[in-house]
Coordinates of C-alpha atoms in Angstrom, one line a residue:
M243 CA 7.4 9.6 33.7
N244 CA 6.1 8.4 30.4
K245 CA 8.2 8.7 27.3
K246 CA 7.4 8.2 23.6
R247 CA 9.8 8.0 20.7
Y248 CA 8.7 7.8 17.1
N249 CA 9.7 8.9 13.6
K250 CA 7.6 11.3 11.4
N251 CA 8.1 12.5 7.9
L252 CA 8.3 16.3 7.5
K253 CA 8.0 18.2 4.2
L254 CA 10.5 20.9 3.6
V255 CA 10.4 23.5 0.8
G256 CA 13.5 25.3 -0.2
F257 CA 14.6 27.1 -3.4
E258 CA 11.6 26.0 -5.4
A259 CA 12.0 22.3 -4.5
E260 CA 10.1 20.2 -2.0
S261 CA 11.7 17.4 -0.1
E262 CA 10.8 15.1 2.7
A263 CA 13.0 14.5 5.8
R264 CA 12.6 12.2 8.7
V265 CA 12.2 13.7 12.2
L266 CA 12.9 11.7 15.4
V267 CA 10.3 12.9 17.9
E268 CA 10.6 12.3 21.6
E269 CA 7.8 13.3 24.0
K270 CA 8.3 13.0 27.7
D271 CA 5.7 13.7 30.4
T272 CA 6.8 16.1 33.1
D273 CA 6.1 16.0 36.9
D274 CA 3.7 19.0 36.7
G275 CA 1.4 17.2 34.2
G276 CA 2.8 18.8 31.1
Y277 CA 5.2 17.4 28.5
E278 CA 8.4 18.2 26.8
V279 CA 9.2 17.7 23.1
T280 CA 12.6 17.0 21.6
L281 CA 13.1 16.9 17.8
K282 CA 16.1 15.7 15.7
L283 CA 16.0 16.4 12.0
E284 CA 18.7 15.4 9.4
Y285 CA 18.6 17.6 6.3
G286 CA 21.2 18.6 3.8
G287 CA 24.0 16.7 5.5
E288 CA 23.3 18.6 8.8
V289 CA 21.6 17.6 12.0
Y290 CA 19.2 20.0 13.7
F291 CA 18.0 19.5 17.3
V292 CA 15.3 21.0 19.4
N293 CA 15.5 20.0 23.1
G294 CA 12.9 20.0 25.9
V295 CA 10.4 22.4 24.4
L296 CA 7.0 22.7 26.1
S297 CA 4.7 22.3 23.0
Y298 CA 4.8 21.0 19.4
A299 CA 4.1 24.5 18.1
A300 CA 7.2 25.8 19.9
A301 CA 9.3 22.8 18.9
L302 CA 8.4 23.2 15.2
A303 CA 9.0 27.0 15.4
D304 CA 12.4 26.5 17.0
L305 CA 13.2 23.9 14.4
Q306 CA 12.1 26.3 11.6
R307 CA 14.4 29.1 13.0
S308 CA 17.4 26.7 13.0
L309 CA 17.0 25.7 9.3
P310 CA 18.9 27.4 6.6
E311 CA 17.4 30.6 5.2
G312 CA 15.0 29.9 2.4
V313 CA 14.0 26.4 3.8
M314 CA 10.5 26.3 5.2
I315 CA 8.7 23.6 7.1
K316 CA 5.5 22.6 5.2
S317 CA 3.2 21.0 7.8
C318 CA -0.2 21.3 9.3
M319 CA 1.3 23.2 12.2
S320 CA 2.8 25.8 9.9
C321 CA -0.3 26.2 7.9
G322 CA -2.5 29.2 7.9
Y323 CA -5.6 27.1 8.4
A324 CA -4.3 25.2 11.4
Q325 CA -6.3 25.6 14.6
Q326 CA -4.9 24.4 17.9
C327 CA -7.5 23.0 20.3
V328 CA -9.3 25.9 22.1
F329 CA -9.9 23.7 25.2
G330 CA -6.2 22.9 25.8
D331 CA -3.1 21.5 24.2
E332 CA -3.8 18.3 22.2
R333 CA -0.1 17.7 22.0
D334 CA 0.8 17.0 18.3
K335 CA -2.7 17.7 17.0
V336 CA -4.2 20.6 15.1
Y337 CA -7.6 21.1 13.3
C338 CA -7.9 22.2 9.8
S339 CA -10.3 25.2 9.0
Y340 CA -9.8 24.9 5.3
P341 CA -11.2 27.5 2.9
G342 CA -14.9 27.1 2.3
M343 CA -15.6 25.4 5.6
K344 CA -19.2 25.8 6.7
P345 CA -19.8 27.5 10.1
E346 CA -21.4 24.3 11.5
E347 CA -18.2 22.3 10.5
L348 CA -16.0 24.9 12.2
I349 CA -18.0 24.5 15.4
S350 CA -18.1 20.7 15.3
M351 CA -14.4 20.6 14.6
F352 CA -13.8 21.1 18.4
D353 CA -16.5 18.7 19.6
N354 CA -15.0 15.9 21.6
A355 CA -17.2 13.3 19.7
D356 CA -15.8 14.6 16.4
Y357 CA -12.2 14.9 17.6
E358 CA -10.7 11.8 16.0
R359 CA -12.2 12.6 12.6
S360 CA -11.1 16.2 12.5
A361 CA -7.7 16.3 14.2
K362 CA -4.6 16.3 12.1
C363 CA -1.0 15.5 13.1
A364 CA 1.1 18.6 13.4
F365 CA 3.7 17.0 11.1
D366 CA 1.3 16.1 8.3
C367 CA 0.4 18.2 5.3
C368 CA -2.9 18.3 3.2
P369 CA -3.7 19.7 -0.2
N370 CA -5.2 22.8 1.4
F371 CA -1.9 23.9 2.8
E372 CA -0.9 27.6 2.8
F373 CA 2.1 28.9 4.8
A374 CA 0.8 30.8 7.8
E375 CA 0.8 34.6 7.4
E376 CA -0.6 37.5 9.4
R377 CA -3.7 37.6 7.1
H378 CA -4.8 34.2 8.4
Q379 CA -7.3 34.4 11.3
N380 CA -6.5 31.2 13.3
Y381 CA -5.9 30.0 16.8
N382 CA -2.3 28.7 16.5
D383 CA 0.9 29.6 18.3
F384 CA 3.3 28.7 15.5
L385 CA 3.6 32.1 13.8
P386 CA 3.9 34.2 17.0
L387 CA 6.5 31.7 18.3
L388 CA 8.4 31.8 15.1
K389 CA 8.8 35.6 15.4
K390 CA 10.3 35.4 18.9

């Protein structure tokens, strides 16, 4: 089984202030062709773990639920414009359907030839960020998983 470990910076917003915290990410392939994600975040003198979750959306939703009330993850995965790949899980990648996107841009966003240009890391955050809400029409599991 293949295993990757790496660090990512994650923006957190709490009580009107924004901060950045380092997340240790471990991704491990499973025997059935899938993968599991484990996250370790140190924030506010505490350590938060998410172990063996089957997607990045689920891992970040679990992490969000474990954080203190009022502290929100600010990342591409938790954004209302984030679209997960409609053709299958692209692991830690999402696509941005930012406001004002032209229909042809939205269609080409999922074109395999355009993938590298349009894919964003689930942990990153761009200037178009808005926290995901019910009013956003997107293909992203984060918000439904957060409500579980």
